[in-house]
């Protein structure tokens, strides 16, 4: 099965988990680049507000064509109970090309369920598998075990 892991990461947590998923599933991997500056305190506040308002960020052109893949794993940090703005753009641009999707959220503590619901609704697809990783658990061995199960689930 040809699999693409595509993710956005502001501070590296989602990137770390996405890389582990790609390695375990022998998938291609690509980062979504938000062309808006998201570093700094003011930008942090704006990011939360933009996510809540369902604003799409301008993103860099992606290299991998999602059309080519049997399944696309989409990874996002939870921002104000929603997906990151750059992920919203990516799904909006690619939803008609997806065959199957699986979803990854990383978060401090809450908001994953609403984020999944929005991602499924925007893509028009029901996810084959979903996994939430808390920021503090990203590098833990037990997370590795959960990621193995996630990969198994979407590879069926
Ligand atoms: C603008 C903003 C809003 C956030 N909102 C939430 C939230 O609603 N719920 C939550 O649990 N974590 C929230 N977080 C924390 C991130 O989801 C979490 O730290 C995530 O693992 C960061 O991933 P990254 O390093 O890939 O950017 C927020 C972070 C940012 C920057």
PDB file of C-alpha atoms and ligand atoms in Angstrom:
ATOM      1  CA  UNK A   1       0.000   0.000   0.000  1.00  0.00           C
ATOM      2  CA  UNK A   2       1.407   3.383  -0.995  1.00  0.00           C
ATOM      3  CA  UNK A   3       1.195   5.688   2.011  1.00  0.00           C
ATOM      4  CA  UNK A   4       1.983   9.362   2.490  1.00  0.00           C
ATOM      5  CA  UNK A   5       2.376  10.976   5.906  1.00  0.00           C
ATOM      6  CA  UNK A   6       1.756  14.705   5.599  1.00  0.00           C
ATOM      7  CA  UNK A   7       1.893  16.962   8.623  1.00  0.00           C
ATOM      8  CA  UNK A   8       2.221  20.478   9.930  1.00  0.00           C
ATOM      9  CA  UNK A   9       4.281  21.154  13.023  1.00  0.00           C
ATOM     10  CA  UNK A  10       5.009  24.484  14.691  1.00  0.00           C
ATOM     11  CA  UNK A  11       7.324  23.283  17.456  1.00  0.00           C
ATOM     12  CA  UNK A  12       8.371  19.801  16.369  1.00  0.00           C
ATOM     13  CA  UNK A  13       6.030  17.505  18.322  1.00  0.00           C
ATOM     14  CA  UNK A  14       3.783  16.501  15.425  1.00  0.00           C
ATOM     15  CA  UNK A  15       6.895  16.208  13.251  1.00  0.00           C
ATOM     16  CA  UNK A  16       8.450  13.723  15.662  1.00  0.00           C
ATOM     17  CA  UNK A  17       5.319  11.550  15.793  1.00  0.00           C
ATOM     18  CA  UNK A  18       4.755  11.792  12.027  1.00  0.00           C
ATOM     19  CA  UNK A  19       8.325  10.636  11.405  1.00  0.00           C
ATOM     20  CA  UNK A  20       7.804   7.621  13.653  1.00  0.00           C
ATOM     21  CA  UNK A  21       4.577   6.726  11.805  1.00  0.00           C
ATOM     22  CA  UNK A  22       6.301   7.052   8.418  1.00  0.00           C
ATOM     23  CA  UNK A  23       9.169   4.880   9.555  1.00  0.00           C
ATOM     24  CA  UNK A  24       6.843   2.190  10.920  1.00  0.00           C
ATOM     25  CA  UNK A  25       4.656   2.158   7.801  1.00  0.00           C
ATOM     26  CA  UNK A  26       7.428   2.668   5.227  1.00  0.00           C
ATOM     27  CA  UNK A  27       5.584   5.731   4.010  1.00  0.00           C
ATOM     28  CA  UNK A  28       6.739   8.809   2.177  1.00  0.00           C
ATOM     29  CA  UNK A  29       6.663  11.866   4.384  1.00  0.00           C
ATOM     30  CA  UNK A  30       6.275  15.581   3.820  1.00  0.00           C
ATOM     31  CA  UNK A  31       5.903  18.657   5.989  1.00  0.00           C
ATOM     32  CA  UNK A  32       3.275  21.283   5.211  1.00  0.00           C
ATOM     33  CA  UNK A  33       4.921  24.705   5.326  1.00  0.00           C
ATOM     34  CA  UNK A  34       2.796  27.592   6.569  1.00  0.00           C
ATOM     35  CA  UNK A  35       3.921  30.740   4.790  1.00  0.00           C
ATOM     36  CA  UNK A  36       2.635  32.866   7.662  1.00  0.00           C
ATOM     37  CA  UNK A  37       5.070  33.478  10.524  1.00  0.00           C
ATOM     38  CA  UNK A  38       3.781  31.509  13.535  1.00  0.00           C
ATOM     39  CA  UNK A  39       6.684  32.115  15.938  1.00  0.00           C
ATOM     40  CA  UNK A  40       6.385  34.483  18.896  1.00  0.00           C
ATOM     41  CA  UNK A  41       3.762  35.284  21.511  1.00  0.00           C
ATOM     42  CA  UNK A  42       1.562  37.539  19.394  1.00  0.00           C
ATOM     43  CA  UNK A  43       1.679  35.007  16.545  1.00  0.00           C
ATOM     44  CA  UNK A  44       0.703  32.260  19.004  1.00  0.00           C
ATOM     45  CA  UNK A  45      -2.396  34.200  19.981  1.00  0.00           C
ATOM     46  CA  UNK A  46      -3.208  34.916  16.334  1.00  0.00           C
ATOM     47  CA  UNK A  47      -2.729  31.251  15.430  1.00  0.00           C
ATOM     48  CA  UNK A  48      -5.352  30.201  17.986  1.00  0.00           C
ATOM     49  CA  UNK A  49      -7.759  32.848  16.784  1.00  0.00           C
ATOM     50  CA  UNK A  50      -7.196  31.980  13.114  1.00  0.00           C
ATOM     51  CA  UNK A  51      -7.763  28.269  13.815  1.00  0.00           C
ATOM     52  CA  UNK A  52     -10.957  29.011  15.726  1.00  0.00           C
ATOM     53  CA  UNK A  53     -12.212  31.165  12.845  1.00  0.00           C
ATOM     54  CA  UNK A  54     -11.361  28.341  10.397  1.00  0.00           C
ATOM     55  CA  UNK A  55      -8.974  30.556   8.454  1.00  0.00           C
ATOM     56  CA  UNK A  56      -6.788  28.886   5.824  1.00  0.00           C
ATOM     57  CA  UNK A  57      -3.118  29.889   5.728  1.00  0.00           C
ATOM     58  CA  UNK A  58      -1.201  30.201   2.523  1.00  0.00           C
ATOM     59  CA  UNK A  59       1.085  27.153   2.269  1.00  0.00           C
ATOM     60  CA  UNK A  60       4.150  26.258   0.205  1.00  0.00           C
ATOM     61  CA  UNK A  61       3.473  24.025  -2.792  1.00  0.00           C
ATOM     62  CA  UNK A  62       3.737  20.380  -1.695  1.00  0.00           C
ATOM     63  CA  UNK A  63       6.035  17.995  -3.553  1.00  0.00           C
ATOM     64  CA  UNK A  64       4.150  14.721  -3.270  1.00  0.00           C
ATOM     65  CA  UNK A  65       0.931  14.298  -5.211  1.00  0.00           C
ATOM     66  CA  UNK A  66      -1.691  12.882  -2.846  1.00  0.00           C
ATOM     67  CA  UNK A  67      -3.382  11.340  -5.891  1.00  0.00           C
ATOM     68  CA  UNK A  68      -0.624   8.756  -6.114  1.00  0.00           C
ATOM     69  CA  UNK A  69      -1.212   7.290  -2.649  1.00  0.00           C
ATOM     70  CA  UNK A  70      -3.635   4.635  -1.440  1.00  0.00           C
ATOM     71  CA  UNK A  71      -3.750   6.297   1.968  1.00  0.00           C
ATOM     72  CA  UNK A  72      -2.732   9.696   3.333  1.00  0.00           C
ATOM     73  CA  UNK A  73      -2.022  10.141   7.050  1.00  0.00           C
ATOM     74  CA  UNK A  74      -2.700  13.772   7.972  1.00  0.00           C
ATOM     75  CA  UNK A  75      -1.055  15.119  11.126  1.00  0.00           C
ATOM     76  CA  UNK A  76      -1.879  18.334  12.949  1.00  0.00           C
ATOM     77  CA  UNK A  77      -1.337  19.944  16.319  1.00  0.00           C
ATOM     78  CA  UNK A  78      -4.637  20.915  17.975  1.00  0.00           C
ATOM     79  CA  UNK A  79      -5.022  24.701  17.904  1.00  0.00           C
ATOM     80  CA  UNK A  80      -7.884  26.141  19.960  1.00  0.00           C
ATOM     81  CA  UNK A  81      -9.777  22.864  19.618  1.00  0.00           C
ATOM     82  CA  UNK A  82      -9.276  22.702  15.870  1.00  0.00           C
ATOM     83  CA  UNK A  83      -6.768  21.797  13.150  1.00  0.00           C
ATOM     84  CA  UNK A  84      -3.857  24.139  12.368  1.00  0.00           C
ATOM     85  CA  UNK A  85      -4.620  26.643   9.604  1.00  0.00           C
ATOM     86  CA  UNK A  86      -2.060  25.168   7.194  1.00  0.00           C
ATOM     87  CA  UNK A  87      -3.642  21.717   7.529  1.00  0.00           C
ATOM     88  CA  UNK A  88      -7.024  23.215   6.717  1.00  0.00           C
ATOM     89  CA  UNK A  89      -5.533  24.626   3.507  1.00  0.00           C
ATOM     90  CA  UNK A  90      -3.912  21.317   2.591  1.00  0.00           C
ATOM     91  CA  UNK A  91      -7.110  19.321   3.083  1.00  0.00           C
ATOM     92  CA  UNK A  92      -9.079  21.927   1.157  1.00  0.00           C
ATOM     93  CA  UNK A  93      -6.662  21.686  -1.772  1.00  0.00           C
ATOM     94  CA  UNK A  94      -6.375  17.888  -1.818  1.00  0.00           C
ATOM     95  CA  UNK A  95      -9.663  16.435  -0.571  1.00  0.00           C
ATOM     96  CA  UNK A  96     -10.802  15.303  -4.009  1.00  0.00           C
ATOM     97  CA  UNK A  97      -7.576  13.326  -4.481  1.00  0.00           C
ATOM     98  CA  UNK A  98      -7.688  11.339  -1.247  1.00  0.00           C
ATOM     99  CA  UNK A  99      -8.619   7.665  -1.514  1.00  0.00           C
ATOM    100  CA  UNK A 100      -8.326   6.870   2.205  1.00  0.00           C
ATOM    101  CA  UNK A 101      -7.175   8.965   5.130  1.00  0.00           C
ATOM    102  CA  UNK A 102      -5.932   8.360   8.675  1.00  0.00           C
ATOM    103  CA  UNK A 103      -5.568  11.157  11.214  1.00  0.00           C
ATOM    104  CA  UNK A 104      -2.995  12.178  13.809  1.00  0.00           C
ATOM    105  CA  UNK A 105      -3.512  14.910  16.408  1.00  0.00           C
ATOM    106  CA  UNK A 106      -0.987  16.064  18.963  1.00  0.00           C
ATOM    107  CA  UNK A 107      -2.211  18.272  21.793  1.00  0.00           C
ATOM    108  CA  UNK A 108      -1.548  19.476  25.306  1.00  0.00           C
ATOM    109  CA  UNK A 109      -4.776  18.109  26.750  1.00  0.00           C
ATOM    110  CA  UNK A 110      -8.038  18.516  24.832  1.00  0.00           C
ATOM    111  CA  UNK A 111      -9.716  19.293  21.532  1.00  0.00           C
ATOM    112  CA  UNK A 112      -8.853  16.240  19.454  1.00  0.00           C
ATOM    113  CA  UNK A 113     -12.437  15.027  18.963  1.00  0.00           C
ATOM    114  CA  UNK A 114     -13.624  18.298  17.485  1.00  0.00           C
ATOM    115  CA  UNK A 115     -10.473  18.439  15.358  1.00  0.00           C
ATOM    116  CA  UNK A 116     -11.148  14.964  13.935  1.00  0.00           C
ATOM    117  CA  UNK A 117     -14.769  15.859  13.240  1.00  0.00           C
ATOM    118  CA  UNK A 118     -13.692  18.993  11.335  1.00  0.00           C
ATOM    119  CA  UNK A 119     -11.016  17.133   9.367  1.00  0.00           C
ATOM    120  CA  UNK A 120     -13.449  14.399   8.365  1.00  0.00           C
ATOM    121  CA  UNK A 121     -16.116  16.900   7.438  1.00  0.00           C
ATOM    122  CA  UNK A 122     -13.733  19.061   5.387  1.00  0.00           C
ATOM    123  CA  UNK A 123     -12.226  16.082   3.552  1.00  0.00           C
ATOM    124  CA  UNK A 124     -15.559  14.323   3.092  1.00  0.00           C
ATOM    125  CA  UNK A 125     -13.910  11.099   4.291  1.00  0.00           C
ATOM    126  CA  UNK A 126     -14.221   8.935   7.377  1.00  0.00           C
ATOM    127  CA  UNK A 127     -10.762   8.207   8.761  1.00  0.00           C
ATOM    128  CA  UNK A 128      -9.575   4.584   8.604  1.00  0.00           C
ATOM    129  CA  UNK A 129      -7.759   5.175  11.914  1.00  0.00           C
ATOM    130  CA  UNK A 130      -7.108   8.026  14.346  1.00  0.00           C
ATOM    131  CA  UNK A 131      -4.483   8.593  16.990  1.00  0.00           C
ATOM    132  CA  UNK A 132      -4.026  11.354  19.543  1.00  0.00           C
ATOM    133  CA  UNK A 133      -0.646  11.860  21.181  1.00  0.00           C
ATOM    134  CA  UNK A 134      -0.241  14.252  24.073  1.00  0.00           C
ATOM    135  CA  UNK A 135       2.691  16.626  23.773  1.00  0.00           C
ATOM    136  CA  UNK A 136       4.389  15.222  26.878  1.00  0.00           C
ATOM    137  CA  UNK A 137       4.007  11.610  25.641  1.00  0.00           C
ATOM    138  CA  UNK A 138       5.472  12.094  22.150  1.00  0.00           C
ATOM    139  CA  UNK A 139       8.789  10.353  22.778  1.00  0.00           C
ATOM    140  CA  UNK A 140       7.649   7.710  25.270  1.00  0.00           C
ATOM    141  CA  UNK A 141       8.029   3.967  24.539  1.00  0.00           C
ATOM    142  CA  UNK A 142       4.308   3.356  25.220  1.00  0.00           C
ATOM    143  CA  UNK A 143       3.512   5.858  22.460  1.00  0.00           C
ATOM    144  CA  UNK A 144       5.607   3.722  20.109  1.00  0.00           C
ATOM    145  CA  UNK A 145       3.376   0.748  20.941  1.00  0.00           C
ATOM    146  CA  UNK A 146       0.249   2.815  20.257  1.00  0.00           C
ATOM    147  CA  UNK A 147       1.727   3.963  16.944  1.00  0.00           C
ATOM    148  CA  UNK A 148       2.310   0.326  15.944  1.00  0.00           C
ATOM    149  CA  UNK A 149      -1.393  -0.359  16.551  1.00  0.00           C
ATOM    150  CA  UNK A 150      -2.380   2.749  14.587  1.00  0.00           C
ATOM    151  CA  UNK A 151      -0.278   1.661  11.605  1.00  0.00           C
ATOM    152  CA  UNK A 152      -1.754  -1.848  11.784  1.00  0.00           C
ATOM    153  CA  UNK A 153      -5.269  -0.403  11.803  1.00  0.00           C
ATOM    154  CA  UNK A 154      -4.863   1.756   8.704  1.00  0.00           C
ATOM    155  CA  UNK A 155      -2.890  -0.914   6.843  1.00  0.00           C
ATOM    156  CA  UNK A 156      -5.773  -3.427   6.962  1.00  0.00           C
TER     157      UNK A 156
HETATM  158  C1  LIG B   1      -2.144  28.451  18.852  1.00  0.00           C
HETATM  159  C2  LIG B   1      -2.135  27.185  19.661  1.00  0.00           C
HETATM  160  C3  LIG B   1      -3.321  26.706  20.186  1.00  0.00           C
HETATM  161  C4  LIG B   1      -3.332  25.513  20.923  1.00  0.00           C
HETATM  162  N1  LIG B   1      -4.536  25.017  21.364  1.00  0.00           N
HETATM  163  C5  LIG B   1      -4.578  23.822  22.019  1.00  0.00           C
HETATM  164  C6  LIG B   1      -5.831  23.255  22.420  1.00  0.00           C
HETATM  165  O1  LIG B   1      -6.922  23.772  22.156  1.00  0.00           O
HETATM  166  N2  LIG B   1      -5.814  22.079  23.098  1.00  0.00           N
HETATM  167  C7  LIG B   1      -4.632  21.444  23.406  1.00  0.00           C
HETATM  168  O2  LIG B   1      -4.689  20.404  24.028  1.00  0.00           O
HETATM  169  N3  LIG B   1      -3.438  21.946  23.016  1.00  0.00           N
HETATM  170  C8  LIG B   1      -3.375  23.115  22.324  1.00  0.00           C
HETATM  171  N4  LIG B   1      -2.169  23.628  21.902  1.00  0.00           N
HETATM  172  C9  LIG B   1      -0.947  22.847  22.161  1.00  0.00           C
HETATM  173  C10 LIG B   1      -0.492  22.052  20.945  1.00  0.00           C
HETATM  174  O3  LIG B   1      -1.559  21.373  20.321  1.00  0.00           O
HETATM  175  C11 LIG B   1       0.549  20.988  21.333  1.00  0.00           C
HETATM  176  O4  LIG B   1       1.579  21.544  22.093  1.00  0.00           O
HETATM  177  C12 LIG B   1       1.104  20.276  20.105  1.00  0.00           C
HETATM  178  O5  LIG B   1       1.670  19.041  20.499  1.00  0.00           O
HETATM  179  C13 LIG B   1       2.168  21.107  19.389  1.00  0.00           C
HETATM  180  O6  LIG B   1       2.564  20.430  18.225  1.00  0.00           O
HETATM  181  P1  LIG B   1       3.738  20.953  17.277  1.00  0.00           P
HETATM  182  O7  LIG B   1       5.002  20.953  18.110  1.00  0.00           O
HETATM  183  O8  LIG B   1       3.807  19.937  16.209  1.00  0.00           O
HETATM  184  O9  LIG B   1       3.409  22.315  16.802  1.00  0.00           O
HETATM  185  C14 LIG B   1      -2.130  24.810  21.168  1.00  0.00           C
HETATM  186  C15 LIG B   1      -0.924  25.305  20.630  1.00  0.00           C
HETATM  187  C16 LIG B   1      -0.922  26.465  19.879  1.00  0.00           C
HETATM  188  C17 LIG B   1       0.373  26.978  19.275  1.00  0.00           C
END
